């Protein structure tokens, strides 16, 4: 396996404290990429930007961005307008404050990155050890690829991890969801639900939770490459239980059988 390549490098900065770091991807999408072909003769096709009125292709240097207002009115933004809005380049990850971990719910976290040491390892591991076992995370901001980010600094397995955070206007509360009618479960319903949870309780094993659609897609591609045809599986419709208690009992029985298998 080849060594990971850094996607960015800079300094963690907290007052006079500065630790040179490199940023690495902590997650990687496994998207299946397709080529677009013309169904008539399977010739490759391309996408181009064209005028809506007459279909004439528009070169990239002649394209402009616009923000639509009411009616047919739009505000045209020139390249220099957008360039003037770009944040000032910087190689500093500014640590602004440390906050209790409990204040950051899952909905705030976006994309994780590893931070690795760059040259001065002592400064890096001093901060990593200081954060180890703490109930706080660092709130930081930095500029990368002409965009300003806010992130949460934490430590995992002895190394620093920075996870970008969503902005306040991107996070939705439950208050915007239509509430259902409040209902108090019966004692036997609650007991069955608790038993069901206890029956399927266990360790988190990420290797078990594969992308089944992706696996089936690659199996289909391999079969077609061998000239085989795979018939789509028949979809089974599960009968709807007559009551909540009946559904919980059926689920509990199935969970126990699966655990014994």
PDB file of C-alpha atoms in Angstrom:
ATOM      1  CA  UNK A   1       0.000   0.000   0.000  1.00  0.00           C
ATOM      2  CA  UNK A   2       1.418   3.384  -1.011  1.00  0.00           C
ATOM      3  CA  UNK A   3       1.950   6.067   1.616  1.00  0.00           C
ATOM      4  CA  UNK A   4      -0.856   8.579   2.052  1.00  0.00           C
ATOM      5  CA  UNK A   5      -0.325  11.941   0.385  1.00  0.00           C
ATOM      6  CA  UNK A   6      -0.950  15.151   2.290  1.00  0.00           C
ATOM      7  CA  UNK A   7      -3.650  17.366   0.792  1.00  0.00           C
ATOM      8  CA  UNK A   8      -2.614  20.495   2.721  1.00  0.00           C
ATOM      9  CA  UNK A   9       0.067  21.640   5.140  1.00  0.00           C
ATOM     10  CA  UNK A  10       0.300  24.470   7.632  1.00  0.00           C
ATOM     11  CA  UNK A  11       0.564  25.218  11.360  1.00  0.00           C
ATOM     12  CA  UNK A  12      -1.681  24.643  14.336  1.00  0.00           C
ATOM     13  CA  UNK A  13      -1.597  28.006  16.072  1.00  0.00           C
ATOM     14  CA  UNK A  14      -2.628  28.789  19.649  1.00  0.00           C
ATOM     15  CA  UNK A  15      -1.108  32.039  20.822  1.00  0.00           C
ATOM     16  CA  UNK A  16       2.665  31.576  20.643  1.00  0.00           C
ATOM     17  CA  UNK A  17       2.296  27.818  20.261  1.00  0.00           C
ATOM     18  CA  UNK A  18       2.779  26.634  16.693  1.00  0.00           C
ATOM     19  CA  UNK A  19       2.945  23.039  15.511  1.00  0.00           C
ATOM     20  CA  UNK A  20       3.624  22.299  11.834  1.00  0.00           C
ATOM     21  CA  UNK A  21       1.109  19.762  10.520  1.00  0.00           C
ATOM     22  CA  UNK A  22       0.078  17.998   7.350  1.00  0.00           C
ATOM     23  CA  UNK A  23      -3.556  17.247   6.567  1.00  0.00           C
ATOM     24  CA  UNK A  24      -4.643  13.886   5.173  1.00  0.00           C
ATOM     25  CA  UNK A  25      -7.993  12.490   4.106  1.00  0.00           C
ATOM     26  CA  UNK A  26      -9.625  10.328   6.795  1.00  0.00           C
ATOM     27  CA  UNK A  27     -12.437   8.999   4.598  1.00  0.00           C
ATOM     28  CA  UNK A  28     -12.567   8.008   0.952  1.00  0.00           C
ATOM     29  CA  UNK A  29     -15.679   7.633  -1.221  1.00  0.00           C
ATOM     30  CA  UNK A  30     -16.064   4.347  -3.091  1.00  0.00           C
ATOM     31  CA  UNK A  31     -18.253   5.623  -5.890  1.00  0.00           C
ATOM     32  CA  UNK A  32     -18.658   3.454  -8.986  1.00  0.00           C
ATOM     33  CA  UNK A  33     -17.884   5.570 -12.052  1.00  0.00           C
ATOM     34  CA  UNK A  34     -19.594   4.963 -15.383  1.00  0.00           C
ATOM     35  CA  UNK A  35     -18.833   6.116 -18.904  1.00  0.00           C
ATOM     36  CA  UNK A  36     -21.669   7.615 -20.940  1.00  0.00           C
ATOM     37  CA  UNK A  37     -22.240   5.975 -24.331  1.00  0.00           C
ATOM     38  CA  UNK A  38     -24.648   6.546 -27.195  1.00  0.00           C
ATOM     39  CA  UNK A  39     -27.145   3.654 -27.174  1.00  0.00           C
ATOM     40  CA  UNK A  40     -27.218   3.600 -30.986  1.00  0.00           C
ATOM     41  CA  UNK A  41     -23.590   2.557 -31.570  1.00  0.00           C
ATOM     42  CA  UNK A  42     -22.027   2.700 -28.052  1.00  0.00           C
ATOM     43  CA  UNK A  43     -19.827   5.637 -29.027  1.00  0.00           C
ATOM     44  CA  UNK A  44     -18.547   7.712 -26.054  1.00  0.00           C
ATOM     45  CA  UNK A  45     -20.417  10.972 -25.464  1.00  0.00           C
ATOM     46  CA  UNK A  46     -19.377  14.229 -23.757  1.00  0.00           C
ATOM     47  CA  UNK A  47     -21.184  17.005 -21.956  1.00  0.00           C
ATOM     48  CA  UNK A  48     -20.816  20.616 -23.063  1.00  0.00           C
ATOM     49  CA  UNK A  49     -22.181  23.951 -21.849  1.00  0.00           C
ATOM     50  CA  UNK A  50     -24.511  25.319 -24.526  1.00  0.00           C
ATOM     51  CA  UNK A  51     -26.853  28.261 -24.919  1.00  0.00           C
ATOM     52  CA  UNK A  52     -30.431  27.333 -24.034  1.00  0.00           C
ATOM     53  CA  UNK A  53     -31.849  29.383 -26.920  1.00  0.00           C
ATOM     54  CA  UNK A  54     -29.903  28.000 -29.877  1.00  0.00           C
ATOM     55  CA  UNK A  55     -27.697  25.162 -28.541  1.00  0.00           C
ATOM     56  CA  UNK A  56     -24.453  26.949 -29.424  1.00  0.00           C
ATOM     57  CA  UNK A  57     -21.503  25.885 -27.234  1.00  0.00           C
ATOM     58  CA  UNK A  58     -20.150  28.510 -24.802  1.00  0.00           C
ATOM     59  CA  UNK A  59     -16.387  28.444 -24.005  1.00  0.00           C
ATOM     60  CA  UNK A  60     -15.442  28.545 -20.331  1.00  0.00           C
ATOM     61  CA  UNK A  61     -13.955  32.053 -20.527  1.00  0.00           C
ATOM     62  CA  UNK A  62     -17.308  33.355 -21.818  1.00  0.00           C
ATOM     63  CA  UNK A  63     -19.396  31.804 -19.042  1.00  0.00           C
ATOM     64  CA  UNK A  64     -20.661  34.003 -16.198  1.00  0.00           C
ATOM     65  CA  UNK A  65     -22.423  33.264 -12.919  1.00  0.00           C
ATOM     66  CA  UNK A  66     -25.680  34.987 -12.056  1.00  0.00           C
ATOM     67  CA  UNK A  67     -27.965  35.082  -9.021  1.00  0.00           C
ATOM     68  CA  UNK A  68     -31.615  34.976 -10.027  1.00  0.00           C
ATOM     69  CA  UNK A  69     -33.993  37.469  -8.450  1.00  0.00           C
ATOM     70  CA  UNK A  70     -37.743  37.700  -8.963  1.00  0.00           C
ATOM     71  CA  UNK A  71     -39.035  37.386 -12.499  1.00  0.00           C
ATOM     72  CA  UNK A  72     -36.385  37.527 -15.221  1.00  0.00           C
ATOM     73  CA  UNK A  73     -34.036  39.742 -13.197  1.00  0.00           C
ATOM     74  CA  UNK A  74     -30.583  38.382 -12.330  1.00  0.00           C
ATOM     75  CA  UNK A  75     -27.438  39.839 -10.795  1.00  0.00           C
ATOM     76  CA  UNK A  76     -24.379  39.109 -12.933  1.00  0.00           C
ATOM     77  CA  UNK A  77     -21.188  38.334 -11.022  1.00  0.00           C
ATOM     78  CA  UNK A  78     -17.920  38.848 -12.870  1.00  0.00           C
ATOM     79  CA  UNK A  79     -14.872  36.651 -12.103  1.00  0.00           C
ATOM     80  CA  UNK A  80     -13.157  39.586 -10.411  1.00  0.00           C
ATOM     81  CA  UNK A  81     -16.225  40.090  -8.166  1.00  0.00           C
ATOM     82  CA  UNK A  82     -15.961  36.534  -6.867  1.00  0.00           C
ATOM     83  CA  UNK A  83     -12.176  36.697  -6.588  1.00  0.00           C
ATOM     84  CA  UNK A  84     -12.452  39.755  -4.342  1.00  0.00           C
ATOM     85  CA  UNK A  85     -14.580  37.718  -1.910  1.00  0.00           C
ATOM     86  CA  UNK A  86     -11.987  34.990  -1.450  1.00  0.00           C
ATOM     87  CA  UNK A  87     -10.453  34.870   2.061  1.00  0.00           C
ATOM     88  CA  UNK A  88      -6.872  35.973   2.513  1.00  0.00           C
ATOM     89  CA  UNK A  89      -4.530  33.003   2.029  1.00  0.00           C
ATOM     90  CA  UNK A  90      -3.092  31.595   5.254  1.00  0.00           C
ATOM     91  CA  UNK A  91      -1.243  28.508   6.435  1.00  0.00           C
ATOM     92  CA  UNK A  92      -2.442  28.783  10.031  1.00  0.00           C
ATOM     93  CA  UNK A  93      -5.109  26.641  11.682  1.00  0.00           C
ATOM     94  CA  UNK A  94      -6.212  29.052  14.394  1.00  0.00           C
ATOM     95  CA  UNK A  95      -7.378  27.344  17.579  1.00  0.00           C
ATOM     96  CA  UNK A  96     -10.045  29.705  18.906  1.00  0.00           C
ATOM     97  CA  UNK A  97     -11.315  27.923  22.018  1.00  0.00           C
ATOM     98  CA  UNK A  98     -11.943  24.565  23.657  1.00  0.00           C
ATOM     99  CA  UNK A  99     -15.531  23.563  24.358  1.00  0.00           C
ATOM    100  CA  UNK A 100     -17.192  20.598  26.112  1.00  0.00           C
ATOM    101  CA  UNK A 101     -17.561  17.666  23.742  1.00  0.00           C
ATOM    102  CA  UNK A 102     -21.228  17.295  24.700  1.00  0.00           C
ATOM    103  CA  UNK A 103     -22.060  20.646  23.070  1.00  0.00           C
ATOM    104  CA  UNK A 104     -21.363  19.247  19.594  1.00  0.00           C
ATOM    105  CA  UNK A 105     -24.082  16.878  18.456  1.00  0.00           C
ATOM    106  CA  UNK A 106     -23.590  14.567  15.485  1.00  0.00           C
ATOM    107  CA  UNK A 107     -25.454  16.958  13.204  1.00  0.00           C
ATOM    108  CA  UNK A 108     -22.598  19.488  13.420  1.00  0.00           C
ATOM    109  CA  UNK A 109     -19.848  17.181  12.137  1.00  0.00           C
ATOM    110  CA  UNK A 110     -19.157  17.114   8.403  1.00  0.00           C
ATOM    111  CA  UNK A 111     -15.888  15.644   7.052  1.00  0.00           C
ATOM    112  CA  UNK A 112     -12.935  14.277   9.078  1.00  0.00           C
ATOM    113  CA  UNK A 113      -9.236  14.750   8.297  1.00  0.00           C
ATOM    114  CA  UNK A 114      -6.131  13.384   9.957  1.00  0.00           C
ATOM    115  CA  UNK A 115      -3.504  15.892  11.047  1.00  0.00           C
ATOM    116  CA  UNK A 116       0.000  14.450  11.036  1.00  0.00           C
ATOM    117  CA  UNK A 117       3.267  15.985  12.292  1.00  0.00           C
ATOM    118  CA  UNK A 118       5.452  17.909   9.872  1.00  0.00           C
ATOM    119  CA  UNK A 119       9.083  18.346  11.004  1.00  0.00           C
ATOM    120  CA  UNK A 120       8.543  19.381  14.656  1.00  0.00           C
ATOM    121  CA  UNK A 121       7.042  16.189  16.081  1.00  0.00           C
ATOM    122  CA  UNK A 122       7.537  17.276  19.710  1.00  0.00           C
ATOM    123  CA  UNK A 123       5.107  20.194  19.386  1.00  0.00           C
ATOM    124  CA  UNK A 124       2.571  17.962  17.631  1.00  0.00           C
ATOM    125  CA  UNK A 125       2.570  15.129  20.157  1.00  0.00           C
ATOM    126  CA  UNK A 126       2.589  17.557  23.097  1.00  0.00           C
ATOM    127  CA  UNK A 127      -0.830  18.815  21.981  1.00  0.00           C
ATOM    128  CA  UNK A 128      -2.066  15.316  21.125  1.00  0.00           C
ATOM    129  CA  UNK A 129      -1.154  14.038  24.602  1.00  0.00           C
ATOM    130  CA  UNK A 130      -2.690  17.102  26.235  1.00  0.00           C
ATOM    131  CA  UNK A 131      -6.012  16.391  24.484  1.00  0.00           C
ATOM    132  CA  UNK A 132      -5.962  12.632  25.158  1.00  0.00           C
ATOM    133  CA  UNK A 133      -8.749  11.697  27.539  1.00  0.00           C
ATOM    134  CA  UNK A 134     -10.110  15.242  27.789  1.00  0.00           C
ATOM    135  CA  UNK A 135     -13.834  15.970  27.565  1.00  0.00           C
ATOM    136  CA  UNK A 136     -13.219  19.009  25.369  1.00  0.00           C
ATOM    137  CA  UNK A 137     -12.593  19.583  21.666  1.00  0.00           C
ATOM    138  CA  UNK A 138     -10.840  22.521  20.046  1.00  0.00           C
ATOM    139  CA  UNK A 139     -12.771  24.844  17.742  1.00  0.00           C
ATOM    140  CA  UNK A 140     -10.536  26.004  14.906  1.00  0.00           C
ATOM    141  CA  UNK A 141     -10.725  27.923  11.660  1.00  0.00           C
ATOM    142  CA  UNK A 142      -8.468  27.975   8.621  1.00  0.00           C
ATOM    143  CA  UNK A 143      -8.341  28.709   4.898  1.00  0.00           C
ATOM    144  CA  UNK A 144      -7.902  25.909   2.394  1.00  0.00           C
ATOM    145  CA  UNK A 145      -8.411  25.998  -1.380  1.00  0.00           C
ATOM    146  CA  UNK A 146      -9.773  29.543  -1.318  1.00  0.00           C
ATOM    147  CA  UNK A 147     -12.433  28.695   1.273  1.00  0.00           C
ATOM    148  CA  UNK A 148     -12.670  29.303   5.015  1.00  0.00           C
ATOM    149  CA  UNK A 149     -13.446  26.314   7.221  1.00  0.00           C
ATOM    150  CA  UNK A 150     -14.445  25.831  10.840  1.00  0.00           C
ATOM    151  CA  UNK A 151     -13.564  22.531  12.479  1.00  0.00           C
ATOM    152  CA  UNK A 152     -13.358  20.531  15.686  1.00  0.00           C
ATOM    153  CA  UNK A 153      -9.915  19.332  16.795  1.00  0.00           C
ATOM    154  CA  UNK A 154      -9.810  16.049  18.688  1.00  0.00           C
ATOM    155  CA  UNK A 155      -7.423  13.150  19.223  1.00  0.00           C
ATOM    156  CA  UNK A 156      -7.976   9.558  18.090  1.00  0.00           C
ATOM    157  CA  UNK A 157      -5.564   6.664  18.610  1.00  0.00           C
ATOM    158  CA  UNK A 158      -2.876   9.130  19.680  1.00  0.00           C
ATOM    159  CA  UNK A 159      -3.121  11.336  16.578  1.00  0.00           C
ATOM    160  CA  UNK A 160      -4.891  14.609  15.938  1.00  0.00           C
ATOM    161  CA  UNK A 161      -8.085  14.629  13.907  1.00  0.00           C
ATOM    162  CA  UNK A 162      -9.798  17.706  12.490  1.00  0.00           C
ATOM    163  CA  UNK A 163     -13.441  17.421  11.452  1.00  0.00           C
ATOM    164  CA  UNK A 164     -15.021  20.257   9.507  1.00  0.00           C
ATOM    165  CA  UNK A 165     -18.193  21.607  11.076  1.00  0.00           C
ATOM    166  CA  UNK A 166     -21.409  22.664   9.438  1.00  0.00           C
ATOM    167  CA  UNK A 167     -22.539  26.264   9.847  1.00  0.00           C
ATOM    168  CA  UNK A 168     -25.449  27.176  12.099  1.00  0.00           C
ATOM    169  CA  UNK A 169     -27.765  27.881   9.153  1.00  0.00           C
ATOM    170  CA  UNK A 170     -27.099  24.384   7.761  1.00  0.00           C
ATOM    171  CA  UNK A 171     -28.208  22.516  10.880  1.00  0.00           C
ATOM    172  CA  UNK A 172     -31.938  21.885  11.244  1.00  0.00           C
ATOM    173  CA  UNK A 173     -33.685  21.307  14.552  1.00  0.00           C
ATOM    174  CA  UNK A 174     -36.587  18.944  15.131  1.00  0.00           C
ATOM    175  CA  UNK A 175     -38.883  21.928  15.647  1.00  0.00           C
ATOM    176  CA  UNK A 176     -39.360  22.160  11.874  1.00  0.00           C
ATOM    177  CA  UNK A 177     -40.715  18.607  11.650  1.00  0.00           C
ATOM    178  CA  UNK A 178     -44.434  17.905  11.870  1.00  0.00           C
ATOM    179  CA  UNK A 179     -44.872  16.207  15.258  1.00  0.00           C
ATOM    180  CA  UNK A 180     -46.970  13.086  15.579  1.00  0.00           C
ATOM    181  CA  UNK A 181     -49.655  12.607  18.176  1.00  0.00           C
ATOM    182  CA  UNK A 182     -48.144  12.083  21.601  1.00  0.00           C
ATOM    183  CA  UNK A 183     -48.763   8.520  22.755  1.00  0.00           C
ATOM    184  CA  UNK A 184     -47.683   6.718  25.902  1.00  0.00           C
ATOM    185  CA  UNK A 185     -46.683   3.084  25.225  1.00  0.00           C
ATOM    186  CA  UNK A 186     -48.330   0.309  27.192  1.00  0.00           C
ATOM    187  CA  UNK A 187     -46.180  -1.471  29.785  1.00  0.00           C
ATOM    188  CA  UNK A 188     -45.954  -4.683  27.720  1.00  0.00           C
ATOM    189  CA  UNK A 189     -45.038  -2.709  24.585  1.00  0.00           C
ATOM    190  CA  UNK A 190     -42.220  -0.934  26.413  1.00  0.00           C
ATOM    191  CA  UNK A 191     -40.989  -4.209  27.926  1.00  0.00           C
ATOM    192  CA  UNK A 192     -40.908  -5.947  24.524  1.00  0.00           C
ATOM    193  CA  UNK A 193     -39.086  -2.984  22.957  1.00  0.00           C
ATOM    194  CA  UNK A 194     -36.466  -3.052  25.725  1.00  0.00           C
ATOM    195  CA  UNK A 195     -36.003  -6.822  25.284  1.00  0.00           C
ATOM    196  CA  UNK A 196     -35.568  -6.361  21.531  1.00  0.00           C
ATOM    197  CA  UNK A 197     -32.875  -3.717  22.065  1.00  0.00           C
ATOM    198  CA  UNK A 198     -31.058  -5.936  24.582  1.00  0.00           C
ATOM    199  CA  UNK A 199     -31.224  -8.952  22.244  1.00  0.00           C
ATOM    200  CA  UNK A 200     -29.465  -7.247  19.335  1.00  0.00           C
ATOM    201  CA  UNK A 201     -27.004  -5.320  21.489  1.00  0.00           C
ATOM    202  CA  UNK A 202     -23.349  -5.935  20.609  1.00  0.00           C
ATOM    203  CA  UNK A 203     -20.066  -4.463  19.393  1.00  0.00           C
ATOM    204  CA  UNK A 204     -19.788  -2.173  16.387  1.00  0.00           C
ATOM    205  CA  UNK A 205     -18.187  -4.202  13.589  1.00  0.00           C
ATOM    206  CA  UNK A 206     -17.815  -1.861  10.589  1.00  0.00           C
ATOM    207  CA  UNK A 207     -16.575  -4.646   8.293  1.00  0.00           C
ATOM    208  CA  UNK A 208     -20.044  -6.222   8.521  1.00  0.00           C
ATOM    209  CA  UNK A 209     -21.827  -3.195   7.106  1.00  0.00           C
ATOM    210  CA  UNK A 210     -20.781  -3.337   3.470  1.00  0.00           C
ATOM    211  CA  UNK A 211     -22.272  -1.327   0.619  1.00  0.00           C
ATOM    212  CA  UNK A 212     -24.540  -4.117  -0.618  1.00  0.00           C
ATOM    213  CA  UNK A 213     -25.687  -2.197  -3.681  1.00  0.00           C
ATOM    214  CA  UNK A 214     -22.072  -1.642  -4.740  1.00  0.00           C
ATOM    215  CA  UNK A 215     -21.257  -5.331  -4.188  1.00  0.00           C
ATOM    216  CA  UNK A 216     -24.249  -6.406  -6.291  1.00  0.00           C
ATOM    217  CA  UNK A 217     -23.314  -3.914  -8.986  1.00  0.00           C
ATOM    218  CA  UNK A 218     -19.762  -5.276  -9.289  1.00  0.00           C
ATOM    219  CA  UNK A 219     -21.122  -8.846  -9.282  1.00  0.00           C
ATOM    220  CA  UNK A 220     -23.425  -7.881 -12.157  1.00  0.00           C
ATOM    221  CA  UNK A 221     -20.536  -6.281 -14.077  1.00  0.00           C
ATOM    222  CA  UNK A 222     -18.348  -9.370 -13.599  1.00  0.00           C
ATOM    223  CA  UNK A 223     -21.170 -11.691 -14.686  1.00  0.00           C
ATOM    224  CA  UNK A 224     -21.879  -9.653 -17.822  1.00  0.00           C
ATOM    225  CA  UNK A 225     -18.151  -9.628 -18.642  1.00  0.00           C
ATOM    226  CA  UNK A 226     -18.379 -13.445 -18.715  1.00  0.00           C
ATOM    227  CA  UNK A 227     -21.430 -13.301 -20.952  1.00  0.00           C
ATOM    228  CA  UNK A 228     -23.831 -14.304 -18.186  1.00  0.00           C
ATOM    229  CA  UNK A 229     -27.217 -12.802 -17.444  1.00  0.00           C
ATOM    230  CA  UNK A 230     -28.458 -12.304 -13.881  1.00  0.00           C
ATOM    231  CA  UNK A 231     -32.191 -12.218 -13.297  1.00  0.00           C
ATOM    232  CA  UNK A 232     -33.274  -9.577 -10.771  1.00  0.00           C
ATOM    233  CA  UNK A 233     -34.353 -11.168  -7.469  1.00  0.00           C
ATOM    234  CA  UNK A 234     -38.044 -11.214  -6.686  1.00  0.00           C
ATOM    235  CA  UNK A 235     -38.953  -8.648  -4.070  1.00  0.00           C
ATOM    236  CA  UNK A 236     -40.737 -10.065  -1.041  1.00  0.00           C
ATOM    237  CA  UNK A 237     -43.309  -7.872   0.638  1.00  0.00           C
ATOM    238  CA  UNK A 238     -43.461  -8.379   4.383  1.00  0.00           C
ATOM    239  CA  UNK A 239     -46.972  -8.569   5.839  1.00  0.00           C
ATOM    240  CA  UNK A 240     -47.912  -5.702   8.120  1.00  0.00           C
ATOM    241  CA  UNK A 241     -48.344  -6.816  11.754  1.00  0.00           C
ATOM    242  CA  UNK A 242     -51.805  -6.470  13.210  1.00  0.00           C
ATOM    243  CA  UNK A 243     -50.523  -4.546  16.239  1.00  0.00           C
ATOM    244  CA  UNK A 244     -47.391  -3.049  17.738  1.00  0.00           C
ATOM    245  CA  UNK A 245     -47.143  -5.900  20.248  1.00  0.00           C
ATOM    246  CA  UNK A 246     -47.379  -8.497  17.474  1.00  0.00           C
ATOM    247  CA  UNK A 247     -44.669  -6.717  15.483  1.00  0.00           C
ATOM    248  CA  UNK A 248     -42.371  -6.465  18.511  1.00  0.00           C
ATOM    249  CA  UNK A 249     -42.852 -10.143  19.364  1.00  0.00           C
ATOM    250  CA  UNK A 250     -42.091 -11.212  15.788  1.00  0.00           C
ATOM    251  CA  UNK A 251     -38.974  -9.024  15.713  1.00  0.00           C
ATOM    252  CA  UNK A 252     -37.827 -10.370  19.085  1.00  0.00           C
ATOM    253  CA  UNK A 253     -38.255 -13.982  17.928  1.00  0.00           C
ATOM    254  CA  UNK A 254     -36.339 -13.309  14.699  1.00  0.00           C
ATOM    255  CA  UNK A 255     -33.529 -11.549  16.598  1.00  0.00           C
ATOM    256  CA  UNK A 256     -33.164 -14.467  19.028  1.00  0.00           C
ATOM    257  CA  UNK A 257     -33.089 -17.001  16.182  1.00  0.00           C
ATOM    258  CA  UNK A 258     -30.458 -14.969  14.354  1.00  0.00           C
ATOM    259  CA  UNK A 259     -28.288 -14.769  17.483  1.00  0.00           C
ATOM    260  CA  UNK A 260     -28.491 -18.554  17.966  1.00  0.00           C
ATOM    261  CA  UNK A 261     -27.674 -19.263  14.306  1.00  0.00           C
TER     262      UNK A 261
END
